mmCIF file of C-alpha atoms and ligand atoms in Angstrom:
data_model
loop_
_atom_site.group_PDB
_atom_site.id
_atom_site.type_symbol
_atom_site.label_atom_id
_atom_site.label_comp_id
_atom_site.label_asym_id
_atom_site.label_seq_id
_atom_site.Cartn_x
_atom_site.Cartn_y
_atom_site.Cartn_z
ATOM 1 C CA UNK K 1 10.964 129.287 -14.717
ATOM 2 C CA UNK K 2 14.549 130.596 -14.824
ATOM 3 C CA UNK K 3 15.537 128.264 -12.001
ATOM 4 C CA UNK K 4 14.027 125.327 -13.876
ATOM 5 C CA UNK K 5 15.758 126.270 -17.130
ATOM 6 C CA UNK K 6 19.084 126.585 -15.321
ATOM 7 C CA UNK K 7 18.666 123.154 -13.786
ATOM 8 C CA UNK K 8 17.740 121.615 -17.139
ATOM 9 C CA UNK K 9 20.717 123.207 -18.942
ATOM 10 C CA UNK K 10 23.102 122.271 -16.139
ATOM 11 C CA UNK K 11 22.014 118.653 -16.286
ATOM 12 C CA UNK K 12 22.493 118.599 -20.076
ATOM 13 C CA UNK K 13 25.975 120.061 -19.526
ATOM 14 C CA UNK K 14 26.783 117.411 -16.943
ATOM 15 C CA UNK K 15 25.615 114.651 -19.250
ATOM 16 C CA UNK K 16 27.521 115.999 -22.261
ATOM 17 C CA UNK K 17 30.691 116.190 -20.159
ATOM 18 C CA UNK K 18 30.325 112.674 -18.781
ATOM 19 C CA UNK K 19 29.543 111.296 -22.262
ATOM 20 C CA UNK K 20 32.837 112.841 -23.379
ATOM 21 C CA UNK K 21 34.703 111.301 -20.456
ATOM 22 C CA UNK K 22 35.144 114.718 -18.835
ATOM 23 C CA UNK K 23 34.457 115.955 -15.328
ATOM 24 C CA UNK K 24 31.379 118.251 -15.458
ATOM 25 C CA UNK K 25 33.131 120.668 -13.098
ATOM 26 C CA UNK K 26 35.535 121.507 -15.969
ATOM 27 C CA UNK K 27 32.692 123.314 -17.760
ATOM 28 C CA UNK K 28 31.410 126.705 -16.616
ATOM 29 C CA UNK K 29 27.948 127.828 -17.664
ATOM 30 C CA UNK K 30 27.683 131.528 -18.467
ATOM 31 C CA UNK K 31 24.020 132.500 -18.374
ATOM 32 C CA UNK K 32 23.833 135.144 -21.109
ATOM 33 C CA UNK K 33 21.537 137.868 -19.794
ATOM 34 C CA UNK K 34 22.078 140.511 -22.484
ATOM 35 C CA UNK K 35 19.023 142.727 -23.096
ATOM 36 C CA UNK K 36 17.230 141.065 -20.154
ATOM 37 C CA UNK K 37 16.417 143.082 -17.026
ATOM 38 C CA UNK K 38 18.615 142.955 -13.937
ATOM 39 C CA UNK K 39 15.655 141.398 -12.112
ATOM 40 C CA UNK K 40 16.127 138.245 -14.176
ATOM 41 C CA UNK K 41 19.791 138.069 -13.198
ATOM 42 C CA UNK K 42 18.694 138.471 -9.604
ATOM 43 C CA UNK K 43 16.268 135.582 -10.016
ATOM 44 C CA UNK K 44 18.979 133.314 -11.435
ATOM 45 C CA UNK K 45 21.316 134.373 -8.641
ATOM 46 C CA UNK K 46 18.668 133.479 -6.068
ATOM 47 C CA UNK K 47 18.539 130.030 -7.692
ATOM 48 C CA UNK K 48 22.258 129.715 -6.971
ATOM 49 C CA UNK K 49 23.778 130.795 -10.279
ATOM 50 C CA UNK K 50 26.799 133.137 -10.255
ATOM 51 C CA UNK K 51 28.324 133.515 -13.740
ATOM 52 C CA UNK K 52 26.601 135.632 -16.380
ATOM 53 C CA UNK K 53 27.429 136.904 -19.858
ATOM 54 C CA UNK K 54 26.715 140.415 -21.129
ATOM 55 C CA UNK K 55 27.344 141.768 -24.640
ATOM 56 C CA UNK K 56 27.147 145.512 -24.289
ATOM 57 C CA UNK K 57 29.640 147.462 -22.186
ATOM 58 C CA UNK K 58 27.191 150.044 -20.843
ATOM 59 C CA UNK K 59 24.602 147.412 -20.040
ATOM 60 C CA UNK K 60 27.216 145.426 -18.132
ATOM 61 C CA UNK K 61 28.267 148.544 -16.227
ATOM 62 C CA UNK K 62 24.653 149.390 -15.367
ATOM 63 C CA UNK K 63 23.819 145.847 -14.246
ATOM 64 C CA UNK K 64 26.982 145.698 -12.122
ATOM 65 C CA UNK K 65 25.794 148.862 -10.344
ATOM 66 C CA UNK K 66 22.216 147.644 -9.919
ATOM 67 C CA UNK K 67 23.354 144.265 -8.626
ATOM 68 C CA UNK K 68 26.262 145.453 -6.474
ATOM 69 C CA UNK K 69 24.668 143.865 -3.401
ATOM 70 C CA UNK K 70 25.030 140.349 -4.853
ATOM 71 C CA UNK K 71 28.167 138.817 -3.446
ATOM 72 C CA UNK K 72 30.348 136.773 -5.850
ATOM 73 C CA UNK K 73 28.281 137.833 -8.859
ATOM 74 C CA UNK K 74 30.394 137.471 -12.017
ATOM 75 C CA UNK K 75 29.507 139.440 -15.132
ATOM 76 C CA UNK K 76 31.554 138.255 -18.114
ATOM 77 C CA UNK K 77 31.844 140.579 -21.119
ATOM 78 C CA UNK K 78 31.291 138.469 -24.240
ATOM 79 C CA UNK K 79 30.522 140.966 -27.021
ATOM 80 C CA UNK K 80 32.600 143.155 -29.340
ATOM 81 C CA UNK K 81 34.108 146.155 -27.576
ATOM 82 C CA UNK K 82 35.126 149.619 -28.729
ATOM 83 C CA UNK K 83 38.316 150.867 -27.087
ATOM 84 C CA UNK K 84 36.554 153.940 -25.695
ATOM 85 C CA UNK K 85 34.368 151.640 -23.581
ATOM 86 C CA UNK K 86 37.228 149.514 -22.264
ATOM 87 C CA UNK K 87 37.038 151.313 -18.934
ATOM 88 C CA UNK K 88 33.631 149.811 -18.141
ATOM 89 C CA UNK K 89 34.948 146.314 -18.753
ATOM 90 C CA UNK K 90 38.120 146.946 -16.733
ATOM 91 C CA UNK K 91 35.988 148.192 -13.856
ATOM 92 C CA UNK K 92 33.163 145.699 -13.807
ATOM 93 C CA UNK K 93 33.798 142.520 -15.821
ATOM 94 C CA UNK K 94 34.962 139.212 -14.366
ATOM 95 C CA UNK K 95 36.540 138.337 -17.727
ATOM 96 C CA UNK K 96 36.488 139.441 -21.381
ATOM 97 C CA UNK K 97 35.755 136.883 -24.099
ATOM 98 C CA UNK K 98 36.074 138.874 -27.323
ATOM 99 C CA UNK K 99 39.607 140.272 -27.417
ATOM 100 C CA UNK K 100 40.574 140.541 -31.085
ATOM 101 C CA UNK K 101 43.156 143.310 -31.533
ATOM 102 C CA UNK K 102 46.257 144.594 -29.869
ATOM 103 C CA UNK K 103 45.097 148.218 -29.514
ATOM 104 C CA UNK K 104 42.141 147.096 -27.449
ATOM 105 C CA UNK K 105 44.353 144.764 -25.380
ATOM 106 C CA UNK K 106 46.695 147.673 -24.597
ATOM 107 C CA UNK K 107 43.821 149.914 -23.559
ATOM 108 C CA UNK K 108 42.290 147.219 -21.327
ATOM 109 C CA UNK K 109 45.662 146.444 -19.779
ATOM 110 C CA UNK K 110 46.371 150.103 -19.038
ATOM 111 C CA UNK K 111 42.976 150.501 -17.367
ATOM 112 C CA UNK K 112 43.363 147.304 -15.351
ATOM 113 C CA UNK K 113 46.856 148.225 -14.151
ATOM 114 C CA UNK K 114 45.470 151.556 -12.936
ATOM 115 C CA UNK K 115 42.811 149.656 -10.993
ATOM 116 C CA UNK K 116 45.343 147.178 -9.605
ATOM 117 C CA UNK K 117 43.732 144.173 -11.237
ATOM 118 C CA UNK K 118 44.404 141.566 -13.895
ATOM 119 C CA UNK K 119 41.616 140.770 -16.369
ATOM 120 C CA UNK K 120 41.313 137.212 -17.739
ATOM 121 C CA UNK K 121 40.851 137.499 -21.510
ATOM 122 C CA UNK K 122 39.898 135.050 -24.249
ATOM 123 C CA UNK K 123 41.088 135.787 -27.776
ATOM 124 C CA UNK K 124 38.159 135.615 -30.188
ATOM 125 C CA UNK K 125 39.059 133.861 -33.432
ATOM 126 C CA UNK K 126 37.048 134.487 -36.607
ATOM 127 C CA UNK K 127 36.974 130.929 -37.934
ATOM 128 C CA UNK K 128 34.295 131.479 -40.566
ATOM 129 C CA UNK K 129 36.285 134.237 -42.290
ATOM 130 C CA UNK K 130 33.213 136.452 -41.926
ATOM 131 C CA UNK K 131 34.142 140.088 -42.546
ATOM 132 C CA UNK K 132 31.118 141.426 -40.654
ATOM 133 C CA UNK K 133 31.990 139.530 -37.480
ATOM 134 C CA UNK K 134 34.582 140.248 -34.831
ATOM 135 C CA UNK K 135 37.548 138.082 -34.045
ATOM 136 C CA UNK K 136 41.156 137.891 -35.147
ATOM 137 C CA UNK K 137 41.723 135.867 -38.329
ATOM 138 C CA UNK K 138 43.549 132.590 -37.585
ATOM 139 C CA UNK K 139 46.673 133.865 -39.409
ATOM 140 C CA UNK K 140 46.943 136.719 -36.928
ATOM 141 C CA UNK K 141 46.340 134.697 -33.781
ATOM 142 C CA UNK K 142 49.943 133.872 -32.836
ATOM 143 C CA UNK K 143 51.072 137.490 -33.073
ATOM 144 C CA UNK K 144 48.089 138.710 -31.040
ATOM 145 C CA UNK K 145 48.661 136.056 -28.365
ATOM 146 C CA UNK K 146 52.376 136.864 -28.093
ATOM 147 C CA UNK K 147 51.709 140.598 -27.815
ATOM 148 C CA UNK K 148 48.839 140.214 -25.351
ATOM 149 C CA UNK K 149 50.863 137.901 -23.125
ATOM 150 C CA UNK K 150 53.331 140.767 -22.538
ATOM 151 C CA UNK K 151 50.694 143.049 -21.047
ATOM 152 C CA UNK K 152 50.661 143.299 -17.241
ATOM 153 C CA UNK K 153 46.934 143.969 -16.862
ATOM 154 C CA UNK K 154 45.777 140.951 -18.874
ATOM 155 C CA UNK K 155 45.997 137.223 -18.342
ATOM 156 C CA UNK K 156 45.556 135.154 -21.481
ATOM 157 C CA UNK K 157 42.828 132.711 -20.416
ATOM 158 C CA UNK K 158 42.044 130.913 -23.667
ATOM 159 C CA UNK K 159 40.296 131.186 -27.037
ATOM 160 C CA UNK K 160 36.712 131.951 -28.016
ATOM 161 C CA UNK K 161 34.696 131.507 -31.212
ATOM 162 C CA UNK K 162 31.210 132.073 -32.600
ATOM 163 C CA UNK K 163 30.740 129.728 -35.574
ATOM 164 C CA UNK K 164 28.742 131.007 -38.560
ATOM 165 C CA UNK K 165 24.955 130.580 -38.250
ATOM 166 C CA UNK K 166 24.273 126.973 -39.083
ATOM 167 C CA UNK K 167 21.181 124.831 -39.399
ATOM 168 C CA UNK K 168 22.469 121.903 -37.414
ATOM 169 C CA UNK K 169 24.464 121.780 -34.168
ATOM 170 C CA UNK K 170 26.668 119.104 -35.772
ATOM 171 C CA UNK K 171 27.721 121.582 -38.429
ATOM 172 C CA UNK K 172 29.477 123.625 -35.725
ATOM 173 C CA UNK K 173 31.726 120.721 -34.736
ATOM 174 C CA UNK K 174 34.564 121.410 -37.219
ATOM 175 C CA UNK K 175 34.801 124.985 -35.877
ATOM 176 C CA UNK K 176 35.060 123.765 -32.295
ATOM 177 C CA UNK K 177 37.723 121.226 -33.309
ATOM 178 C CA UNK K 178 39.650 123.984 -35.090
ATOM 179 C CA UNK K 179 39.542 126.255 -32.034
ATOM 180 C CA UNK K 180 40.790 123.442 -29.798
ATOM 181 C CA UNK K 181 43.630 122.712 -32.217
ATOM 182 C CA UNK K 182 44.633 126.391 -32.246
ATOM 183 C CA UNK K 183 44.529 126.442 -28.430
ATOM 184 C CA UNK K 184 46.704 123.323 -28.249
ATOM 185 C CA UNK K 185 49.216 125.022 -30.524
ATOM 186 C CA UNK K 186 49.460 128.109 -28.318
ATOM 187 C CA UNK K 187 49.618 126.350 -25.013
ATOM 188 C CA UNK K 188 53.301 125.393 -25.137
ATOM 189 C CA UNK K 189 54.292 129.069 -25.306
ATOM 190 C CA UNK K 190 51.404 130.362 -23.194
ATOM 191 C CA UNK K 191 50.435 127.808 -20.529
ATOM 192 C CA UNK K 192 47.640 129.996 -19.126
ATOM 193 C CA UNK K 193 45.897 129.927 -22.529
ATOM 194 C CA UNK K 194 43.999 126.786 -21.564
ATOM 195 C CA UNK K 195 40.320 127.727 -21.825
ATOM 196 C CA UNK K 196 37.873 127.278 -24.687
ATOM 197 C CA UNK K 197 34.845 129.598 -24.613
ATOM 198 C CA UNK K 198 32.553 127.983 -27.184
ATOM 199 C CA UNK K 199 29.002 126.718 -27.502
ATOM 200 C CA UNK K 200 25.649 128.543 -27.238
ATOM 201 C CA UNK K 201 22.003 127.481 -26.755
ATOM 202 C CA UNK K 202 21.876 125.515 -30.009
ATOM 203 C CA UNK K 203 25.189 123.700 -29.898
ATOM 204 C CA UNK K 204 26.719 123.651 -26.412
ATOM 205 C CA UNK K 205 26.658 119.855 -26.138
ATOM 206 C CA UNK K 206 28.756 119.505 -29.295
ATOM 207 C CA UNK K 207 31.133 122.174 -27.936
ATOM 208 C CA UNK K 208 31.543 120.270 -24.661
ATOM 209 C CA UNK K 209 32.298 117.067 -26.577
ATOM 210 C CA UNK K 210 35.105 119.016 -28.295
ATOM 211 C CA UNK K 211 36.575 120.468 -25.109
ATOM 212 C CA UNK K 212 34.645 123.638 -24.193
ATOM 213 C CA UNK K 213 35.504 124.931 -20.713
ATOM 214 C CA UNK K 214 32.965 127.771 -20.894
ATOM 215 C CA UNK K 215 29.597 127.629 -22.647
ATOM 216 C CA UNK K 216 27.554 130.795 -23.202
ATOM 217 C CA UNK K 217 23.834 130.037 -23.073
ATOM 218 C CA UNK K 218 21.209 132.784 -23.315
ATOM 219 C CA UNK K 219 17.838 132.069 -24.889
ATOM 220 C CA UNK K 220 17.558 128.536 -23.486
ATOM 221 C CA UNK K 221 17.682 130.066 -19.979
ATOM 222 C CA UNK K 222 16.106 133.517 -20.234
ATOM 223 C CA UNK K 223 13.866 133.037 -23.287
ATOM 224 C CA UNK K 224 14.209 134.493 -26.761
ATOM 225 C CA UNK K 225 15.304 138.108 -27.124
ATOM 226 C CA UNK K 226 12.952 140.683 -28.659
HETATM 227 C C1 PLP R 1 23.960 136.202 -27.419
HETATM 228 C C2 PLP R 1 25.231 135.461 -27.328
HETATM 229 C C3 PLP R 1 25.283 134.170 -26.771
HETATM 230 C C4 PLP R 1 24.055 133.400 -26.333
HETATM 231 O O1 PLP R 1 23.303 133.030 -27.444
HETATM 232 P P1 PLP R 1 22.001 132.070 -27.279
HETATM 233 O O2 PLP R 1 21.820 131.517 -28.645
HETATM 234 O O3 PLP R 1 20.895 132.945 -26.817
HETATM 235 O O4 PLP R 1 22.348 131.028 -26.297
HETATM 236 C C5 PLP R 1 26.525 133.570 -26.647
HETATM 237 N N1 PLP R 1 27.666 134.197 -27.033
HETATM 238 C C6 PLP R 1 27.648 135.429 -27.570
HETATM 239 C C7 PLP R 1 28.923 136.067 -27.954
HETATM 240 C C8 PLP R 1 26.435 136.089 -27.745
HETATM 241 O O5 PLP R 1 26.431 137.299 -28.299
#
């Protein structure tokens, strides 16, 4: 079941990339396994998948421990993070996709330096102006990028967004275009800031058409969450 879902999503990704004149290998699929048991990650891994997304710091830490025998397993942290849990992400995450404030960046960098590693980070931008959601407001993005780029334990890998809940996948397109435009604007000063982490189960094809380099797909692979 999981193997089949992965194959189906991967072929939709490949098609969306080709339709956009892009090489499918430019798009990484993060299989979002939040709230699902480690056994399901193991099943996807057995089917050949390596990159996963987790929202909660402790859950990521626990899955990393349970799955430590799986070589090349990548657990990406994609959810909001409190600074006091930064250590779990520094220790166990392949990358962090929801960096939205300098205090958190400093804490992550300090932890990563102590561990002798550099953590790829995506800056999450709050494009819907939604107070209840994470993400730096677009007005604050330049300052956050400039400050983060100074930190030795972090590599600025790109931008991330979660558009407001929308009825139609097409309705997300303007948000994806906006994120790409913001990324293009930063790239001259910060060449490593090349990635676009955008697109979920309902809208990843639209995101790929607009330049996504990472799509985060959960329910379409592992089933709906309880
Ligand atoms: C849960 C989640 C996803 C996956 O959502 P689906 O709709 O299940 O594909 C992607 N990104 C983030 C940040 C999430 O929290």
